[in-house]
XYZ file of N, CA, C and O in Angstrom:
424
model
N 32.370 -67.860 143.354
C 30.997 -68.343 143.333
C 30.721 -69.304 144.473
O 31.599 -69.946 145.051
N 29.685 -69.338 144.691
C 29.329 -69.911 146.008
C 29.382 -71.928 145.788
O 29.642 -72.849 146.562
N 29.054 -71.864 144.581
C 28.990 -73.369 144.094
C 30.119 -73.861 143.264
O 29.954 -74.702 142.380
N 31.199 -73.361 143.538
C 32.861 -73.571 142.560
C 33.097 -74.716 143.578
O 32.923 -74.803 144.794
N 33.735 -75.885 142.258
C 34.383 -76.770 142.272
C 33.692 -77.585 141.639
O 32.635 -77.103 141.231
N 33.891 -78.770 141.362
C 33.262 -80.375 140.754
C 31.892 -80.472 141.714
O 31.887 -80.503 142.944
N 30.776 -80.510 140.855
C 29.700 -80.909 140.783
C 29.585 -82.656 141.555
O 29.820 -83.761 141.065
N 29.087 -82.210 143.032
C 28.732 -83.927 143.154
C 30.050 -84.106 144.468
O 29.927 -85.083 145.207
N 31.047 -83.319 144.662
C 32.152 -83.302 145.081
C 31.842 -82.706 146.729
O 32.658 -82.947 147.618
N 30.798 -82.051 146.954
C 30.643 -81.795 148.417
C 30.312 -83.059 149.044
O 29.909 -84.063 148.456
N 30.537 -82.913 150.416
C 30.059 -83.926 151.345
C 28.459 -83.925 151.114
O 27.880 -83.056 150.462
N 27.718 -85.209 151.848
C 26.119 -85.650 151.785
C 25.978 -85.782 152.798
O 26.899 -85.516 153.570
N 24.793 -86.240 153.246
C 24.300 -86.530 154.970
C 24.756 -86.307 155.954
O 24.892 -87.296 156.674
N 25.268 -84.852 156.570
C 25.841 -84.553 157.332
C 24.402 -84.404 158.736
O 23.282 -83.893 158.739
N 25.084 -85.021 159.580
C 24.458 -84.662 160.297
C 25.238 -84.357 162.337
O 26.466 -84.442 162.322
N 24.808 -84.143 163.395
C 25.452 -83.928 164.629
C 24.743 -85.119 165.812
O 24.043 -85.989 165.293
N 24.833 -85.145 166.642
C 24.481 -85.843 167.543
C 25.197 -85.710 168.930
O 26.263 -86.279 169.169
N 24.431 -84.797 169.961
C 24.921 -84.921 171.286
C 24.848 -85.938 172.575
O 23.933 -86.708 172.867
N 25.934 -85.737 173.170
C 26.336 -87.180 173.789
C 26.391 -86.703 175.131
O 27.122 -85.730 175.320
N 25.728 -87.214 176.176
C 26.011 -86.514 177.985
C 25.809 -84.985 177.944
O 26.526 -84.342 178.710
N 25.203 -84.511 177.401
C 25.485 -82.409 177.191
C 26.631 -82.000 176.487
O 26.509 -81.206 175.554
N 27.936 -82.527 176.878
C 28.940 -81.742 176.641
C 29.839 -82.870 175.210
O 31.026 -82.627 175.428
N 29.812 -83.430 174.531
C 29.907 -84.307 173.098
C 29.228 -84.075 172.550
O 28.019 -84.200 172.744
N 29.809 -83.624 171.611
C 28.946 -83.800 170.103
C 30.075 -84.439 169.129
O 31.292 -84.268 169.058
N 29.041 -85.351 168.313
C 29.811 -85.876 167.167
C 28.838 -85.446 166.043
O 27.613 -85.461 166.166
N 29.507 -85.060 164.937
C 28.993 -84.915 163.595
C 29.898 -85.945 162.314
O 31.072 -85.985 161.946
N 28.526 -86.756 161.889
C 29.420 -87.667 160.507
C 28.743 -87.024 159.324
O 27.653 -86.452 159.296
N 29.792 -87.280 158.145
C 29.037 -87.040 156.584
C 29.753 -88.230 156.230
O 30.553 -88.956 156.820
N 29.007 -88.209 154.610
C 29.634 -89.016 153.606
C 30.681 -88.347 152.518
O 30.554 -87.189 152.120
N 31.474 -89.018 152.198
C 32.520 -88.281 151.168
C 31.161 -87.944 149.541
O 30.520 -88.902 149.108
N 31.012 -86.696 148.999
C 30.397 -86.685 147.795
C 30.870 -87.937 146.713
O 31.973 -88.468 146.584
N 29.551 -88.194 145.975
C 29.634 -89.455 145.172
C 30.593 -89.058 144.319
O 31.298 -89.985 143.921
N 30.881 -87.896 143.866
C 31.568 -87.807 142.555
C 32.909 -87.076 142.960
O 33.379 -86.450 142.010
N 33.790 -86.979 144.352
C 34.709 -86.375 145.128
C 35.564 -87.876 144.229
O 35.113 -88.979 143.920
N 36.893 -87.272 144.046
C 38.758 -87.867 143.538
C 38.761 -88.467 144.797
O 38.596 -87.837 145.841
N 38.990 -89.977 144.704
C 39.292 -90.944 145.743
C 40.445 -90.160 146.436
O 40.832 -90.806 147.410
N 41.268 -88.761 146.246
C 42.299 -88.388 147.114
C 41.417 -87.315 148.006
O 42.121 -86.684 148.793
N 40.277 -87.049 148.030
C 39.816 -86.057 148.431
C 39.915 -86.029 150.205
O 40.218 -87.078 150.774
N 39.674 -84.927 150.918
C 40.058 -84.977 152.287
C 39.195 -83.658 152.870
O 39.486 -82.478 152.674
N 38.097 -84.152 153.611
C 37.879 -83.233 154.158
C 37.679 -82.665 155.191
O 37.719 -83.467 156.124
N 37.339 -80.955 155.718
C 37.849 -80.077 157.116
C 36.638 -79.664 157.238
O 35.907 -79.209 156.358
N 36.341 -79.890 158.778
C 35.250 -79.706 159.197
C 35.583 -78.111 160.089
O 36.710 -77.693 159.822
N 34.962 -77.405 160.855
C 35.036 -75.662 161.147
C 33.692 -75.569 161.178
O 32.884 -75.878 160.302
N 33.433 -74.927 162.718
C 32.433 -74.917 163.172
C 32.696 -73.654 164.136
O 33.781 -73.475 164.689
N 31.538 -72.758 164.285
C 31.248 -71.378 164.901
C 29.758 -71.357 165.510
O 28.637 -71.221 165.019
N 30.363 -71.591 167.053
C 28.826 -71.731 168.190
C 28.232 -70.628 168.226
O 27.027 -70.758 168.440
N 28.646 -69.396 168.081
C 28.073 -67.961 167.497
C 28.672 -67.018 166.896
O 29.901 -66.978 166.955
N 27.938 -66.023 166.166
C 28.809 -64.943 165.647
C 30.009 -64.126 166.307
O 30.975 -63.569 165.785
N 29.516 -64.279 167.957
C 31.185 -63.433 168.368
C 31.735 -64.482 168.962
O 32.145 -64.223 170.094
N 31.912 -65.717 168.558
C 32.889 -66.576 168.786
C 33.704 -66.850 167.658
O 33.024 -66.918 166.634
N 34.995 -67.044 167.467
C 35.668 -67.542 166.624
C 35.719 -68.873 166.119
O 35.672 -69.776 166.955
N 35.828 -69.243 164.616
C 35.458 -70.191 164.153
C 36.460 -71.801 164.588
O 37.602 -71.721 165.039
N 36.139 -72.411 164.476
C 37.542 -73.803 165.542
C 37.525 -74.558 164.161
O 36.780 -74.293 163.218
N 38.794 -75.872 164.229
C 38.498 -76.573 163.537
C 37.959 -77.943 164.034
O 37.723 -77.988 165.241
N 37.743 -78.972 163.372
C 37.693 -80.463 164.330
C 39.573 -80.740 165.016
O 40.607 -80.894 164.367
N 39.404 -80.714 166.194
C 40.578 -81.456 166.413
C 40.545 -83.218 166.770
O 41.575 -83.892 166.739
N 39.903 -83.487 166.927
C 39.996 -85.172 166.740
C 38.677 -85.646 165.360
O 37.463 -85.487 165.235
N 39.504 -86.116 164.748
C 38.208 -86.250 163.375
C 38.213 -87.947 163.028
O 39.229 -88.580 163.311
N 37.210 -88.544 162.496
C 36.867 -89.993 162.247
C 36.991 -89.888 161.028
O 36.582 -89.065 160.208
N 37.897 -91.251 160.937
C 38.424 -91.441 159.705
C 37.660 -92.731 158.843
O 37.203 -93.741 159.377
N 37.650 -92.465 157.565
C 37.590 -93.803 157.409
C 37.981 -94.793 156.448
O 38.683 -94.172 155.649
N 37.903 -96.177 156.028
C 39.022 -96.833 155.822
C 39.874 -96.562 154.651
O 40.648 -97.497 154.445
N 39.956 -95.832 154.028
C 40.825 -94.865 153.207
C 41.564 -93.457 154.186
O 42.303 -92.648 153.625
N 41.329 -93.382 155.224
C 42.026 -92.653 155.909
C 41.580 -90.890 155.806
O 42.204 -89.957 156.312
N 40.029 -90.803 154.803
C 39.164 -89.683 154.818
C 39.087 -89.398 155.767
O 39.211 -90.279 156.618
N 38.857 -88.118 156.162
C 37.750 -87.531 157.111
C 36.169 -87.600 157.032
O 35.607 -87.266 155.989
N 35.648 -87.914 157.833
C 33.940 -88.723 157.626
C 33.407 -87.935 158.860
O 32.177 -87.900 158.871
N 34.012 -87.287 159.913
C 33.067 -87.074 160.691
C 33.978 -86.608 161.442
O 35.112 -86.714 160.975
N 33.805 -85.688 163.363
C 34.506 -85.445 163.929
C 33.469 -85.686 165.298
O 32.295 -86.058 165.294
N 34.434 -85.298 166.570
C 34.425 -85.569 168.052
C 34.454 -84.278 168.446
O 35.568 -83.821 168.190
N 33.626 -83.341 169.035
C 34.129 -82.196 169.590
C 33.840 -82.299 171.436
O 32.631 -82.321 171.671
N 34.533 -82.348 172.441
C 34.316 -82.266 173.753
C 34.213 -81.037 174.344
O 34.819 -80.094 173.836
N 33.675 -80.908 175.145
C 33.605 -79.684 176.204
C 32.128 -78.976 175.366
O 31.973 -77.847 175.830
N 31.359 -79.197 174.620
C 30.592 -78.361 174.009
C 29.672 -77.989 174.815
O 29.223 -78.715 175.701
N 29.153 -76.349 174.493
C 28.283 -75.580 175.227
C 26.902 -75.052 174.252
O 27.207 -74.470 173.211
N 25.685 -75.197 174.494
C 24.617 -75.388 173.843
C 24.336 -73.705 174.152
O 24.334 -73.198 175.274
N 24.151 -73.135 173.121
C 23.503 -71.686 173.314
C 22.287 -71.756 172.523
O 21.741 -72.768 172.082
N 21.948 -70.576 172.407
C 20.072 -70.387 171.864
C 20.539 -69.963 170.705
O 19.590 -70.104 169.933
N 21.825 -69.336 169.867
C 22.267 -69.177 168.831
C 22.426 -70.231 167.915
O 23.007 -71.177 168.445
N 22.131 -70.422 166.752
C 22.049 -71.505 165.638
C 23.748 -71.079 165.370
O 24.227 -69.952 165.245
N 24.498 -72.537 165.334
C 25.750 -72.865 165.285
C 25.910 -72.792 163.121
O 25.194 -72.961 162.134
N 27.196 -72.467 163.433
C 27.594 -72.571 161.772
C 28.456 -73.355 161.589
O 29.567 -73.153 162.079
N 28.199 -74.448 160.851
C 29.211 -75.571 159.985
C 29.679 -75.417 158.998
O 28.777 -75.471 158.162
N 30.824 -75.206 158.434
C 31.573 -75.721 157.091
C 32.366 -76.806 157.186
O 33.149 -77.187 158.056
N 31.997 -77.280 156.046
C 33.426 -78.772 155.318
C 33.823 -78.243 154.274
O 33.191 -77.769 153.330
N 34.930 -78.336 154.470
C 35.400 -77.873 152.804
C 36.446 -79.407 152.687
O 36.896 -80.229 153.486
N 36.480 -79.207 151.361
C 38.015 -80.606 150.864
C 38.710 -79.944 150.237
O 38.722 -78.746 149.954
N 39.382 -80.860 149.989
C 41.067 -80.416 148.900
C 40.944 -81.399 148.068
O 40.702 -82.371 148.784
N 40.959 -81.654 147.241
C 42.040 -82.545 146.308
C 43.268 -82.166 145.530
O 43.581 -80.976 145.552
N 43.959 -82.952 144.889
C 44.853 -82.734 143.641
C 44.328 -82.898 142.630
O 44.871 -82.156 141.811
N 43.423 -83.555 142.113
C 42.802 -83.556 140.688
C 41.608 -82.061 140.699
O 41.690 -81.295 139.739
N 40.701 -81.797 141.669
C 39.861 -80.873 141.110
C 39.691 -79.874 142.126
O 40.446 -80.079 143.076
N 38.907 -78.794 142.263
C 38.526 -77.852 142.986
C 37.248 -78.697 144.331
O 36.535 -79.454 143.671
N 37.017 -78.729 145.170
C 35.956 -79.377 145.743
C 35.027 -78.478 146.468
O 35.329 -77.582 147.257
N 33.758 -78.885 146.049
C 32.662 -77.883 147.004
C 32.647 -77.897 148.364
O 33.025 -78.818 149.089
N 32.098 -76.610 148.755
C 31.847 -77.049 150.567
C 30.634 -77.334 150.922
O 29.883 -77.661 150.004
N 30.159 -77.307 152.109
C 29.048 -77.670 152.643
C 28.689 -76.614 153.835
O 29.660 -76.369 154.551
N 27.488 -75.946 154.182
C 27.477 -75.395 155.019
C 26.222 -75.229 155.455
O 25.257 -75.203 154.691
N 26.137 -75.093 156.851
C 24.772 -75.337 157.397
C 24.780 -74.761 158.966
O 25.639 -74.891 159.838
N 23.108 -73.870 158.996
C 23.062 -73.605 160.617
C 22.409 -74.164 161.385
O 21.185 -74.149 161.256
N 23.033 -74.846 162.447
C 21.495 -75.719 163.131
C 21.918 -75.145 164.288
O 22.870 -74.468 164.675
N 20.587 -75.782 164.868
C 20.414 -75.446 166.428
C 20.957 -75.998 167.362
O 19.994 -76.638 167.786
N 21.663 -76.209 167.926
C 22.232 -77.269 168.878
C 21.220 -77.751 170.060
O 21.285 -78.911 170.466
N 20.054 -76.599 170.733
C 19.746 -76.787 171.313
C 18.363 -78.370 171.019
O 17.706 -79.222 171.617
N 18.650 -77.868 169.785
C 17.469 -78.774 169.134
C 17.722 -80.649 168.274
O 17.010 -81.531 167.794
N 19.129 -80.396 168.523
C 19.703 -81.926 168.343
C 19.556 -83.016 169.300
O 20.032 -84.124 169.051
């Protein structure tokens, strides 16, 4: 199902922000109702015949979460980009998050 895991457990306010053309950073918030062990992976696809990446440098925060990531070298196409976060925990199943925006339009 598209909505499996704990209710409340996806990330919130995700949003991107480009930096000089070629940076982008994207932050969220950990979901209100996410297991203080929760951890989450950001994966992002600039178009359909590109393959999907993960974050390789990601912002942590002071629990040592993932809150956000750094991507360099980025290239702005007229194609609406695809985001997922997904988490893990040990106590529950966790929702993802997913969204298409425009890059050109950030």
């Amino acid at each position: 199902p598209v909505f499996a895991g704990m209710k409340g457990s996806a990330i919130e306010n995700f949003s991107c922000v480009i930096y000089n053309i070629f940076l982008m950073n994207c932050t969220w918030q950990a979901g209100r109702d996410a297991p203080a062990d929760t951890q989450y992976f950001l994966y992002w696809q600039k178009s359909r015949d590109e393959e999907e990446m993960e974050c390789e440098l990601y912002i942590k925060d002071e629990n040592c979460r993932n809150v956000g990531c750094i991507f360099q070298n980025v290239s702005i196409g007229i194609e609406k980009a695809y985001f997922l976060v997904n988490g893990s925990s040990k106590d529950s199943l966790i929702q993802f998050y997913d969204e298409y925006i425009d890059l050109y339009k950030i």
